[in-house]
mmCIF file of the C-alpha atoms, coordinates in Angstrom:
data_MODEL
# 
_entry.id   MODEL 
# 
loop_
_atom_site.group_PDB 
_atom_site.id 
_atom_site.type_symbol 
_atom_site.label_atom_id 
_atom_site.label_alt_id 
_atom_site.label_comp_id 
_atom_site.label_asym_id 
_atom_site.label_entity_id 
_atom_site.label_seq_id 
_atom_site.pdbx_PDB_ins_code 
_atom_site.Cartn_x 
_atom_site.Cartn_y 
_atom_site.Cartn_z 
_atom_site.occupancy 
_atom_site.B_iso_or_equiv 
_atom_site.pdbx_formal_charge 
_atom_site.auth_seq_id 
_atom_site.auth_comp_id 
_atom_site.auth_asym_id 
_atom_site.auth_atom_id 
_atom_site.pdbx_PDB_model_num 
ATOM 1   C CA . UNK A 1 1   ? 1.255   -30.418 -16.528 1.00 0.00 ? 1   UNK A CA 1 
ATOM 2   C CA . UNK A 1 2   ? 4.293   -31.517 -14.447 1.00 0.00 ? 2   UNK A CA 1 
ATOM 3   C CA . UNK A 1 3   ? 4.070   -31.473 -10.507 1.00 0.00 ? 3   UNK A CA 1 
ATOM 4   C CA . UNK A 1 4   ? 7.006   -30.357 -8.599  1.00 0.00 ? 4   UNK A CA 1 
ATOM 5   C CA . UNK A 1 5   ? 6.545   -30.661 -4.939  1.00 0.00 ? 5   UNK A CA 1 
ATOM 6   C CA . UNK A 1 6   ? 10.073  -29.562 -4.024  1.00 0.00 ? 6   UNK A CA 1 
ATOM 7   C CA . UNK A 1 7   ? 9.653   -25.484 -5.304  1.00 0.00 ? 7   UNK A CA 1 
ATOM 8   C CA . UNK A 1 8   ? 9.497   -22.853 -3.063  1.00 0.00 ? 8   UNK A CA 1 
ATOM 9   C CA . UNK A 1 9   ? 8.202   -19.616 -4.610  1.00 0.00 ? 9   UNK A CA 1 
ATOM 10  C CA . UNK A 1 10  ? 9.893   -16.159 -3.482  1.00 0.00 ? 10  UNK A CA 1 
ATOM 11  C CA . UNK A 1 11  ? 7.595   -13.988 -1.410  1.00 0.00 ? 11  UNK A CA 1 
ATOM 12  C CA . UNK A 1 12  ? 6.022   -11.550 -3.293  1.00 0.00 ? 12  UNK A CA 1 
ATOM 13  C CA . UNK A 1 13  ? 3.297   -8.789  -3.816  1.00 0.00 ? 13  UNK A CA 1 
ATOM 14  C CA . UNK A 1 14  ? 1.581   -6.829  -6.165  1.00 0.00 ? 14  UNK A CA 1 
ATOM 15  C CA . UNK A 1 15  ? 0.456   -10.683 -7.588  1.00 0.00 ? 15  UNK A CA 1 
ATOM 16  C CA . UNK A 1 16  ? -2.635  -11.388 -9.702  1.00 0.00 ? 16  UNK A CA 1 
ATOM 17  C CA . UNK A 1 17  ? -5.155  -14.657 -8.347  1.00 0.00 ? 17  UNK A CA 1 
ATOM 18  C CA . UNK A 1 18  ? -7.595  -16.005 -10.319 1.00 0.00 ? 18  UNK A CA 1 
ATOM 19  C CA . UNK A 1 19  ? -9.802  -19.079 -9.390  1.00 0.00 ? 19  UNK A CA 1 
ATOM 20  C CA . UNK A 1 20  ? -11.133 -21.095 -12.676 1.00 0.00 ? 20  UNK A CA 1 
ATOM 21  C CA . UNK A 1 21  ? -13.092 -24.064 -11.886 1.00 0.00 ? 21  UNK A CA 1 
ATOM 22  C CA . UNK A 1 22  ? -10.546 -26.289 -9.875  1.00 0.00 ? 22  UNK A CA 1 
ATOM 23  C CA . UNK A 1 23  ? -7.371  -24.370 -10.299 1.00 0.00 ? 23  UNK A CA 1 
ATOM 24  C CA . UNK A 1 24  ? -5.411  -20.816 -9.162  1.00 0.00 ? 24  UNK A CA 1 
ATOM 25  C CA . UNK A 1 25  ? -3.565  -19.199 -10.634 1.00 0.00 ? 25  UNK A CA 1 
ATOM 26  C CA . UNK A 1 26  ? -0.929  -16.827 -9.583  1.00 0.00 ? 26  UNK A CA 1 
ATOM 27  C CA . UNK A 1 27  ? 0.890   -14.344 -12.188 1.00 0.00 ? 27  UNK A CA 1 
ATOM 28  C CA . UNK A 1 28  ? 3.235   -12.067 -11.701 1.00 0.00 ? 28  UNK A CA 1 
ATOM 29  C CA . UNK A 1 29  ? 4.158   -9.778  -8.884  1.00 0.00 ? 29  UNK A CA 1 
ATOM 30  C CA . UNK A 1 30  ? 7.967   -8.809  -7.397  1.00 0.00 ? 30  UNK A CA 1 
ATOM 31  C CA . UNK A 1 31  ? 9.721   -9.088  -4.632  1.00 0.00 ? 31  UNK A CA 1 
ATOM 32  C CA . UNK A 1 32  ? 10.158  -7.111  -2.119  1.00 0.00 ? 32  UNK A CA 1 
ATOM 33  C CA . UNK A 1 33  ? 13.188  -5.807  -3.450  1.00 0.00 ? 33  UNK A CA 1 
ATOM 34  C CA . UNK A 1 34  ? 11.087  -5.100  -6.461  1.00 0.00 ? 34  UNK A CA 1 
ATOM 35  C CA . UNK A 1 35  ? 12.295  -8.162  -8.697  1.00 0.00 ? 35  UNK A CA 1 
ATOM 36  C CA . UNK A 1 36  ? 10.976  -10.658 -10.858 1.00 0.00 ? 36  UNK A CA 1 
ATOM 37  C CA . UNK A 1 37  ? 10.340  -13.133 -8.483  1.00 0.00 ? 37  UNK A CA 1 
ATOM 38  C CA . UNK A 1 38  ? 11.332  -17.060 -9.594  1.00 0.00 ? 38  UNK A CA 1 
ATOM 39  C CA . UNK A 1 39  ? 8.107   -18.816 -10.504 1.00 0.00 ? 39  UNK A CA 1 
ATOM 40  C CA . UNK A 1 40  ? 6.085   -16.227 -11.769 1.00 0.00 ? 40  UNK A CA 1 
ATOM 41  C CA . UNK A 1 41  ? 3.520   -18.089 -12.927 1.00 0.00 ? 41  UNK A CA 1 
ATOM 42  C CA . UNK A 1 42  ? 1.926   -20.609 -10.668 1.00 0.00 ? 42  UNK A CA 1 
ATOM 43  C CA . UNK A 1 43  ? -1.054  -23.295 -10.417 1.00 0.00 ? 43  UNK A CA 1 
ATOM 44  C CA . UNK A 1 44  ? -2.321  -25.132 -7.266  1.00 0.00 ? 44  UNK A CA 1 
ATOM 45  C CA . UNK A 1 45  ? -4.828  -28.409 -7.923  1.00 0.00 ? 45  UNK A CA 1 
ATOM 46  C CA . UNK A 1 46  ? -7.167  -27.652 -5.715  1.00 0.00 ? 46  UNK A CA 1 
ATOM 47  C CA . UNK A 1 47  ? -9.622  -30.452 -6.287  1.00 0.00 ? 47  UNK A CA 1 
ATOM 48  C CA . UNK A 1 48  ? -7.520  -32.379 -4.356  1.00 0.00 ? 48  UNK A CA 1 
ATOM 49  C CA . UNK A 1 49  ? -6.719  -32.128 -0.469  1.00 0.00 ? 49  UNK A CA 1 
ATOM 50  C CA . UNK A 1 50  ? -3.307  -30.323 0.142   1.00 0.00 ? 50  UNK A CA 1 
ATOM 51  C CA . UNK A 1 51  ? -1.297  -28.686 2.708   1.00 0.00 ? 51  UNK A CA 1 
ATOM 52  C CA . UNK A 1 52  ? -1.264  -25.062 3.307   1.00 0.00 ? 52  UNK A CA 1 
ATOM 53  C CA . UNK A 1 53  ? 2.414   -25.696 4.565   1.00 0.00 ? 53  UNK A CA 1 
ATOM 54  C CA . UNK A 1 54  ? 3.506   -27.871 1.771   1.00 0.00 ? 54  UNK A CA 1 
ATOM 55  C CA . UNK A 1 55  ? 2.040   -26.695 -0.979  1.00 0.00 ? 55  UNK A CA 1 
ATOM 56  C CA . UNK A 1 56  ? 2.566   -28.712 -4.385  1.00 0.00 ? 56  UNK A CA 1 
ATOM 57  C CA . UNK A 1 57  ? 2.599   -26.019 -7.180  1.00 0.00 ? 57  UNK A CA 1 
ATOM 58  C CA . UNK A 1 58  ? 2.710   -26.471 -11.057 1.00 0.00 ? 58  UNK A CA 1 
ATOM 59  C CA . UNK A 1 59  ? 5.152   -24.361 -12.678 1.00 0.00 ? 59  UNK A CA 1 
ATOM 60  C CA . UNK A 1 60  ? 3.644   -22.603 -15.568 1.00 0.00 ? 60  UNK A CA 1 
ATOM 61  C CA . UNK A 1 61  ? 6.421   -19.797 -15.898 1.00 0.00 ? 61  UNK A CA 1 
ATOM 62  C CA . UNK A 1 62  ? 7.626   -21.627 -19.251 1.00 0.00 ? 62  UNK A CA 1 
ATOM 63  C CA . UNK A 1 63  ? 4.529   -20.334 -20.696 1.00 0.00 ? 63  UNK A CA 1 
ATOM 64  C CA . UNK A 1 64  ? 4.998   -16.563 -19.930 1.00 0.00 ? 64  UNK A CA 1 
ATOM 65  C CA . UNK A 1 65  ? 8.796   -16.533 -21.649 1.00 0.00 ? 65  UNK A CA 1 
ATOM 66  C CA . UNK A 1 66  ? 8.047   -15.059 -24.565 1.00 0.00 ? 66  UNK A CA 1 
ATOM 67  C CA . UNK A 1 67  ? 7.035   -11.070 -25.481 1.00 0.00 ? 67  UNK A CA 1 
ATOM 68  C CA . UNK A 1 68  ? 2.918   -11.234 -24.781 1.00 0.00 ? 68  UNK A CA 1 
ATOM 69  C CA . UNK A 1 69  ? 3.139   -11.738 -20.979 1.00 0.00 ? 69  UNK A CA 1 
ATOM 70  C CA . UNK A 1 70  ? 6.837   -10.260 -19.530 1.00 0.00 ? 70  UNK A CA 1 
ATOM 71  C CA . UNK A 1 71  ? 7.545   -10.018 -15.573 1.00 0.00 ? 71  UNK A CA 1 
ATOM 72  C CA . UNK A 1 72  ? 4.860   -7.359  -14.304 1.00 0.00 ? 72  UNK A CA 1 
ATOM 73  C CA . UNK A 1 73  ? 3.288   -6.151  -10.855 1.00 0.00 ? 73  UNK A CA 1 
ATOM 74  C CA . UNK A 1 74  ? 0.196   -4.429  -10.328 1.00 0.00 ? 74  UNK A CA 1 
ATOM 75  C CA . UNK A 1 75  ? -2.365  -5.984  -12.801 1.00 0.00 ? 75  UNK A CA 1 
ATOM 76  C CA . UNK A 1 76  ? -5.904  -7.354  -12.949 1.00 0.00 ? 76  UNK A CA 1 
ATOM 77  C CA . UNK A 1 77  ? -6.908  -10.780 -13.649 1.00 0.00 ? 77  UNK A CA 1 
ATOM 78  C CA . UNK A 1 78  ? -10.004 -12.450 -13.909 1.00 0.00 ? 78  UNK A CA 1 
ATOM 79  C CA . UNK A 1 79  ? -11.967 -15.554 -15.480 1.00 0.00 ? 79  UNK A CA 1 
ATOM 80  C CA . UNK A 1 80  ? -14.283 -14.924 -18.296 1.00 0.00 ? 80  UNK A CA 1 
ATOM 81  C CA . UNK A 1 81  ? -15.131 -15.819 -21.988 1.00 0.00 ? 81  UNK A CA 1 
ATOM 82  C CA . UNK A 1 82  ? -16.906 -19.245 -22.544 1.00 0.00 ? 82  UNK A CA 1 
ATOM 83  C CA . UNK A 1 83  ? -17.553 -21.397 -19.762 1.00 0.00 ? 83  UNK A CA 1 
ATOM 84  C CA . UNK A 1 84  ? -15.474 -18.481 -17.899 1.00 0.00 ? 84  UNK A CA 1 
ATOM 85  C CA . UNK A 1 85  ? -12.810 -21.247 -18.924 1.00 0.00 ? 85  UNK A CA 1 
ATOM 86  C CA . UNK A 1 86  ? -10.547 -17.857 -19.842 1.00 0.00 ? 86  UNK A CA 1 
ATOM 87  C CA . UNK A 1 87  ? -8.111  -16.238 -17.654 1.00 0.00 ? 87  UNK A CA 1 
ATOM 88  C CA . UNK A 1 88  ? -8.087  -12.181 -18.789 1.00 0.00 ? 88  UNK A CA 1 
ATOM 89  C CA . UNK A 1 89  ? -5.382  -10.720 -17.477 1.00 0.00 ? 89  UNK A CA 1 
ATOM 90  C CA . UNK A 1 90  ? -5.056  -6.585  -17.873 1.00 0.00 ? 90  UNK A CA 1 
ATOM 91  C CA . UNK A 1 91  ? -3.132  -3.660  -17.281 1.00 0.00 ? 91  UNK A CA 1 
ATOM 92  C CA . UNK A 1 92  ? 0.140   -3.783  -14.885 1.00 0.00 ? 92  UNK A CA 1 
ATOM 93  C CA . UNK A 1 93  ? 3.735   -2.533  -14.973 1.00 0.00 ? 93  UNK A CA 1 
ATOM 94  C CA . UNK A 1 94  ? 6.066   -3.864  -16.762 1.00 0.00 ? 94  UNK A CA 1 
ATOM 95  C CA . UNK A 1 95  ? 9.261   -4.783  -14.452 1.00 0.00 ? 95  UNK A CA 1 
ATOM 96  C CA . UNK A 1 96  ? 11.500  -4.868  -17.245 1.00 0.00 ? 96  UNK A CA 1 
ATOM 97  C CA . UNK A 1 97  ? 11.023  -2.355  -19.660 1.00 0.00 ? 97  UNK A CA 1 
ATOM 98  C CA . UNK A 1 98  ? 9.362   -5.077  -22.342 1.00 0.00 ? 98  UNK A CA 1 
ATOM 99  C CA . UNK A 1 99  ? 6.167   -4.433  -24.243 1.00 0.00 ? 99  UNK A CA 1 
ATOM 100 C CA . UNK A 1 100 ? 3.099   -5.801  -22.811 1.00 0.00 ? 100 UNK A CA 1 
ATOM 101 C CA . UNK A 1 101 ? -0.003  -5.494  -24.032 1.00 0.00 ? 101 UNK A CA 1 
ATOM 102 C CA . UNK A 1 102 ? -3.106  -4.195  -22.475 1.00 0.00 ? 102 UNK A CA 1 
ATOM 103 C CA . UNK A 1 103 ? -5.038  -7.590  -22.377 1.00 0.00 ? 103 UNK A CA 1 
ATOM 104 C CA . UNK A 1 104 ? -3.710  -10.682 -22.993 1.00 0.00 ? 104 UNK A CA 1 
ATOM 105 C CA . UNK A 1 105 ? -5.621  -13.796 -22.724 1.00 0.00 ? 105 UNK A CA 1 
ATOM 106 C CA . UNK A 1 106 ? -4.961  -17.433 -21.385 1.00 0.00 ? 106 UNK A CA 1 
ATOM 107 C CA . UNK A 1 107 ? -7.148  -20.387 -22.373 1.00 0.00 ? 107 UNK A CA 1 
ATOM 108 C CA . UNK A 1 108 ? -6.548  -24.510 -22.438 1.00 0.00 ? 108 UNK A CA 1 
ATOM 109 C CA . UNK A 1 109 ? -2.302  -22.860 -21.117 1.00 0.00 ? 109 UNK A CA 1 
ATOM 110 C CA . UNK A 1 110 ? -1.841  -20.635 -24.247 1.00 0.00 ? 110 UNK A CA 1 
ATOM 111 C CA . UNK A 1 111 ? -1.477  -17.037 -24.044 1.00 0.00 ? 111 UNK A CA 1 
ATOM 112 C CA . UNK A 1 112 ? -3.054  -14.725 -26.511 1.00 0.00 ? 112 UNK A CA 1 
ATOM 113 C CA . UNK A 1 113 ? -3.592  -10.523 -27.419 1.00 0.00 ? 113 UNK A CA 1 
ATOM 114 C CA . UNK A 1 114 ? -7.426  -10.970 -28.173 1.00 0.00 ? 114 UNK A CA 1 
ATOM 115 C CA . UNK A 1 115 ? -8.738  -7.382  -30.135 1.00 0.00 ? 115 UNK A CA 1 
ATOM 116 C CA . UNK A 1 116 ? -10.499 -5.200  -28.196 1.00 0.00 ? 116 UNK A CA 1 
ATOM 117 C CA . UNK A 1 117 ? -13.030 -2.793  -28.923 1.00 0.00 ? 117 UNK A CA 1 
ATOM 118 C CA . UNK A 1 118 ? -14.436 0.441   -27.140 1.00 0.00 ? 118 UNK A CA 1 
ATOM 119 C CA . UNK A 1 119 ? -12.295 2.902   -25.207 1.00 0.00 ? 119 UNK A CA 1 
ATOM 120 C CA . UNK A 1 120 ? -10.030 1.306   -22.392 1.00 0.00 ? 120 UNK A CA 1 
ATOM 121 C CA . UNK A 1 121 ? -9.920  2.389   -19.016 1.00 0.00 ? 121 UNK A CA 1 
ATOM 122 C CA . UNK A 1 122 ? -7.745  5.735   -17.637 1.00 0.00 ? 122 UNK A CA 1 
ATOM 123 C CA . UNK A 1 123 ? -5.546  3.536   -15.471 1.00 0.00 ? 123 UNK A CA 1 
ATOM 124 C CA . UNK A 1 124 ? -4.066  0.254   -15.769 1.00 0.00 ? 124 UNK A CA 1 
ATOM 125 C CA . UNK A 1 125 ? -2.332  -0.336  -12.220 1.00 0.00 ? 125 UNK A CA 1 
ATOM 126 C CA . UNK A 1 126 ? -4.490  -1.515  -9.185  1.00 0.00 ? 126 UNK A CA 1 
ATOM 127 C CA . UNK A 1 127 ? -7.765  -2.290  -11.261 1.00 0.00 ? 127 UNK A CA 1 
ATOM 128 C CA . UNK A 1 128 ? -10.848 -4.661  -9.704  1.00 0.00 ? 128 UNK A CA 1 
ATOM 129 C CA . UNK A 1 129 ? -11.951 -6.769  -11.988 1.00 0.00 ? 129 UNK A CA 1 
ATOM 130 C CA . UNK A 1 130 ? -15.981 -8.043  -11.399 1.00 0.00 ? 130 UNK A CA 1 
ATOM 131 C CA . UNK A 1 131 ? -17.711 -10.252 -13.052 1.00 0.00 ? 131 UNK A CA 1 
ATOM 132 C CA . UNK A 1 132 ? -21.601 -10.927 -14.116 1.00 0.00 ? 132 UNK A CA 1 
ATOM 133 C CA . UNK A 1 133 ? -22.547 -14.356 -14.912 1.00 0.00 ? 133 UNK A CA 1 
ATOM 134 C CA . UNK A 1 134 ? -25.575 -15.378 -16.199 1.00 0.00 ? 134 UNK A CA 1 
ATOM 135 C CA . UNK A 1 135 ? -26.392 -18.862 -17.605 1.00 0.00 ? 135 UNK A CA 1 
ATOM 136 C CA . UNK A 1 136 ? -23.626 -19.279 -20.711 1.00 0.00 ? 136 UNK A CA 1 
ATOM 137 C CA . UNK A 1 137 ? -23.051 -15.623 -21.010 1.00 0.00 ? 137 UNK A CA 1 
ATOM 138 C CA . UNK A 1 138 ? -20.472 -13.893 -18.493 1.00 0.00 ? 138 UNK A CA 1 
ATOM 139 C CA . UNK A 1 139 ? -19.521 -9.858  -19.025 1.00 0.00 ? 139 UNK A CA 1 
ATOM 140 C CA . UNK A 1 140 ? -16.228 -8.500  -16.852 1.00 0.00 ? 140 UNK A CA 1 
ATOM 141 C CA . UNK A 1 141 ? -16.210 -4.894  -15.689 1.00 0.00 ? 141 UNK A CA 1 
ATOM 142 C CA . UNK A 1 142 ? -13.052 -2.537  -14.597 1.00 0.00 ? 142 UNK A CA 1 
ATOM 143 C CA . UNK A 1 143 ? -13.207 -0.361  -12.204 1.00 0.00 ? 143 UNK A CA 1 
ATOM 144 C CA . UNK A 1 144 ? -10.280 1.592   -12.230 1.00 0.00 ? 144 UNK A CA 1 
ATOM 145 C CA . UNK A 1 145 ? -8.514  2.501   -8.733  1.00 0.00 ? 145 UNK A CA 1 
ATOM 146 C CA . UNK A 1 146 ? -5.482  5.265   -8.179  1.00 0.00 ? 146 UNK A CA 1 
ATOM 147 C CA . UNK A 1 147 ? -2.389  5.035   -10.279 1.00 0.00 ? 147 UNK A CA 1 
ATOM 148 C CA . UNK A 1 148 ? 0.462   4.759   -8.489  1.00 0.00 ? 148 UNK A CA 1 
ATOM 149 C CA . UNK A 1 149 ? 1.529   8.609   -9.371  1.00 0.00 ? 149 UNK A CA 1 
ATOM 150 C CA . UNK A 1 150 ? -2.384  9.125   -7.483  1.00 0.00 ? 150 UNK A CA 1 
ATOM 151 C CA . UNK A 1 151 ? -1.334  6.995   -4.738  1.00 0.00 ? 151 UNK A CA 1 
ATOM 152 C CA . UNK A 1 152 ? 1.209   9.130   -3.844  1.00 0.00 ? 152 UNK A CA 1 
ATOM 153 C CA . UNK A 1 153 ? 0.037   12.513  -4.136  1.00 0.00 ? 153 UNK A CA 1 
ATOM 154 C CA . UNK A 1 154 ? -3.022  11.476  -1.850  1.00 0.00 ? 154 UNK A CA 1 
ATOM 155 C CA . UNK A 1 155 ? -0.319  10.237  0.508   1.00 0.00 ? 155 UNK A CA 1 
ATOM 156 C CA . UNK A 1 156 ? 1.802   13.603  -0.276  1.00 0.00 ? 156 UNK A CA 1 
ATOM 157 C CA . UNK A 1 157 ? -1.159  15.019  0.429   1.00 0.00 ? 157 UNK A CA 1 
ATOM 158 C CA . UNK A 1 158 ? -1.743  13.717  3.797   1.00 0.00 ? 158 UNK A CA 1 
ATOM 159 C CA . UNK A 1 159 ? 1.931   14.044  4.953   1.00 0.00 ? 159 UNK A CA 1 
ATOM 160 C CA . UNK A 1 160 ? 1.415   17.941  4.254   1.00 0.00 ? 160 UNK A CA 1 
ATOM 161 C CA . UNK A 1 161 ? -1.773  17.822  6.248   1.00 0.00 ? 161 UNK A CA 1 
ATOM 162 C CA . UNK A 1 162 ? 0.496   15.963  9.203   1.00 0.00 ? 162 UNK A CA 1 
ATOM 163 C CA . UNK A 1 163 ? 3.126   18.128  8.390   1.00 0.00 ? 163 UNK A CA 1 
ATOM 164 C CA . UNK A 1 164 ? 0.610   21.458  8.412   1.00 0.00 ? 164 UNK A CA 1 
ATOM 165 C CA . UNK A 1 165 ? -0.795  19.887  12.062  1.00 0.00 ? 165 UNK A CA 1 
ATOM 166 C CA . UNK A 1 166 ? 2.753   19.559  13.730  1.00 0.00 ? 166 UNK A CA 1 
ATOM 167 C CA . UNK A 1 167 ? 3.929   23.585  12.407  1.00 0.00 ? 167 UNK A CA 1 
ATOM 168 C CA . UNK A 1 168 ? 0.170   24.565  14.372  1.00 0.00 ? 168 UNK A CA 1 
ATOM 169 C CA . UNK A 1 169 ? 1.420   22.253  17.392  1.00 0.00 ? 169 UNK A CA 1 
ATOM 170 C CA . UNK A 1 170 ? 5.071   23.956  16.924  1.00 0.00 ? 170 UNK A CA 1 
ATOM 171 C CA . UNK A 1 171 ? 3.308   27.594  16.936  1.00 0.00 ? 171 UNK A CA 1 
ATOM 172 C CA . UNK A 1 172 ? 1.286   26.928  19.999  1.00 0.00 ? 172 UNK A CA 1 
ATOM 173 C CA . UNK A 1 173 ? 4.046   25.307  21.887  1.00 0.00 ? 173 UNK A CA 1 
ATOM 174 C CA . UNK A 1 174 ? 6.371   28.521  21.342  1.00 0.00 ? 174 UNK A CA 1 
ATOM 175 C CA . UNK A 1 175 ? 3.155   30.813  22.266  1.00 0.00 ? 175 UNK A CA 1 
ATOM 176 C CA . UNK A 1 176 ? 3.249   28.692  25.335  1.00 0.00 ? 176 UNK A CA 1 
ATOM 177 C CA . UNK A 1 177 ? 6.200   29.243  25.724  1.00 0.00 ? 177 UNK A CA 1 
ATOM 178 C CA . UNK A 1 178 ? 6.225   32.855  25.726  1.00 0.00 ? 178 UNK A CA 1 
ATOM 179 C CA . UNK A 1 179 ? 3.412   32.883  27.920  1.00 0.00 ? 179 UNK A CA 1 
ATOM 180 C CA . UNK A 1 180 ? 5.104   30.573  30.666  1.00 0.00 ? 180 UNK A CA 1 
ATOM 181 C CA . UNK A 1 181 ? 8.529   33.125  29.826  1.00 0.00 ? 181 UNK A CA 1 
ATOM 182 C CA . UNK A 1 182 ? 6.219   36.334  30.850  1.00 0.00 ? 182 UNK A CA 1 
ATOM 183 C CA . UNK A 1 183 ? 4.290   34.376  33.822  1.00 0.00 ? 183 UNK A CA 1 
ATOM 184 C CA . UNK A 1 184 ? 7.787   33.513  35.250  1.00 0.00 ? 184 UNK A CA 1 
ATOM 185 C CA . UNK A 1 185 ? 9.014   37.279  34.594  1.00 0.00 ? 185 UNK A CA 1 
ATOM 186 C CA . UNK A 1 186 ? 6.169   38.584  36.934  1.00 0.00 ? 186 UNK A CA 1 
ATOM 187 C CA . UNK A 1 187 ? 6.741   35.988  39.342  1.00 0.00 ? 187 UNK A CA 1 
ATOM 188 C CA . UNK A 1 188 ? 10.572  37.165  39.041  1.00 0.00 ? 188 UNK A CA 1 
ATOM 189 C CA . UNK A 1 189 ? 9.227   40.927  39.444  1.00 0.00 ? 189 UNK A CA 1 
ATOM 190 C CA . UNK A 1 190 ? 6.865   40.311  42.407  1.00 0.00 ? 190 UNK A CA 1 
ATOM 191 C CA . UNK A 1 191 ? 9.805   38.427  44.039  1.00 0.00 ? 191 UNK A CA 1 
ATOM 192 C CA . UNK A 1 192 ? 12.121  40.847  43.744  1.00 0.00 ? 192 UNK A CA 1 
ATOM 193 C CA . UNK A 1 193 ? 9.639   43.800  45.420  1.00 0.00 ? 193 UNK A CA 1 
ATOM 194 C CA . UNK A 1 194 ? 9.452   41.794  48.122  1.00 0.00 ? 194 UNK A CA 1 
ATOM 195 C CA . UNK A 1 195 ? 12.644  41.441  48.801  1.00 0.00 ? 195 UNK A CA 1 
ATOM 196 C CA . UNK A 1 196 ? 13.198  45.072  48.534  1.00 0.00 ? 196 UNK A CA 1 
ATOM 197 C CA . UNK A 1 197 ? 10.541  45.575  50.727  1.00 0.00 ? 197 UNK A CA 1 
ATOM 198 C CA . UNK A 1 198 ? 12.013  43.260  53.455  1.00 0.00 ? 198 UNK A CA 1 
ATOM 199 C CA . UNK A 1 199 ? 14.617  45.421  55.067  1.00 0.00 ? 199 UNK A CA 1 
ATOM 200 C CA . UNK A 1 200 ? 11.793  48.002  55.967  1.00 0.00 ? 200 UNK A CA 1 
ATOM 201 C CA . UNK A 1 201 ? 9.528   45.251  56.856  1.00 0.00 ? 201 UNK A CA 1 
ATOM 202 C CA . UNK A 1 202 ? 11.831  44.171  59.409  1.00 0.00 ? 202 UNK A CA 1 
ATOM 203 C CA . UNK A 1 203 ? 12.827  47.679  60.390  1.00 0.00 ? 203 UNK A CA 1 
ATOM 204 C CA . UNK A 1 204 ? 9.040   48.587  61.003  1.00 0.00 ? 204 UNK A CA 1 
ATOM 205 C CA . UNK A 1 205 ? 8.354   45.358  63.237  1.00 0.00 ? 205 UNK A CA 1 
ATOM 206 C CA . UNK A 1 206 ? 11.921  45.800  65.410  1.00 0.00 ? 206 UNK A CA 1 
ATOM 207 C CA . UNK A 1 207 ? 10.171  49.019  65.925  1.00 0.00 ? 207 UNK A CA 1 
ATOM 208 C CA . UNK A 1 208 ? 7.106   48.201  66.765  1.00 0.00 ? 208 UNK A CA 1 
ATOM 209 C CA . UNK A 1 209 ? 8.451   45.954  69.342  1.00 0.00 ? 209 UNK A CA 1 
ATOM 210 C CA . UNK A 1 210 ? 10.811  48.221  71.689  1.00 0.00 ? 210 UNK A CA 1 
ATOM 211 C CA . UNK A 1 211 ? 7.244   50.430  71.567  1.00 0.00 ? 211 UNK A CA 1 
# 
């Protein structure tokens, strides 16, 4: 596995990290821009010391160049199998309209489509992966989060609710402002009787004082 201290990965999201034994690895993800970003698959050594600013990554994208893993966001990845020496990694969307399988497999840098058995989970974007190990045996569970289409209706959802708060904030500012329109019409009304009242106020008290 070839070292090369001088690459700089693009930023990205949406990224699988798994931690076997001594090693992560990072798959996948896109850019902001929603790209394949360069590197896409990655390994840091970390049973040696390193720098958090200079870190020395292995490229491993060679190994991802063919049709079992393509560029893809949003999937799951965890250790497992044997030893949990295996890196599963499932689900996520493709980000160039290639076939990927479901679950595809990674052990001693070799990628595989292992057969799987039983009904797969509803979703395949934003799963946790958890795993159980005891002595030689390990078992992974899925628990499947919201698809992206869920995502956004819950966040529809909520923008309705905002929008549904600001039309009762809207209706109670225009009843206020009726209410301040027919305070300042009486105010108007009370004025103006006392001004017609004046003139005969005055007249009374001119009046009053030659008596």
């Amino acid at each position: 596995m070839g070292q090369i201290p001088t690459i700089k990965p693009d930023l990205r999201y949406d990224y699988t990290a798994t931690l076997i034994k001594d090693g992560l690895y990072i798959i996948g993800g896109a850019t902001p821009d929603g790209k394949t970003p360069n590197y896409p698959f990655l390994f840091l050594d970390i049973s040696i010391p390193f720098d958090t600013k200079q870190l020395k990554w292995h490229d491993l994208s060679n190994l991802s160049k063919n049709d079992i893993v393509p560029s893809h966001k949003s999937a799951a990845a965890i250790k497992g199998g044997a030893d949990n020496n295996t890196l599963f990694l499932y689900g996520g969307m493709n980000l160039e309209n290639n076939t990927m399988s479901l679950v595809c497999t990674l052990n001693n840098l070799s990628w595989d489509t292992p057969k799987i058995n039983g009904t797969p989970p509803n979703g395949k974007l934003f799963m946790t992966p958890v795993i159980d190990y005891n002595g030689s045996s390990s078992q992974s569970y899925w628990s499947s989060n919201p698809s992206e289409l869920e995502v956004l209706r819950q966040h529809n959802t909520e923008l309705e609710a905002k929008v549904a708060e600001l039309e009762v904030f809207r209706q109670r500012n225009t009843e206020l402002e009726v209410e301040k329109a027919k305070l300042e019409e009486v105010w108007r009304s009370r004025v103006t009787l006392q001004e017609k009242k004046l003139p005969s106020l005055k007249t009374r008290m001119r009046g009053s004082g030659r008596n």
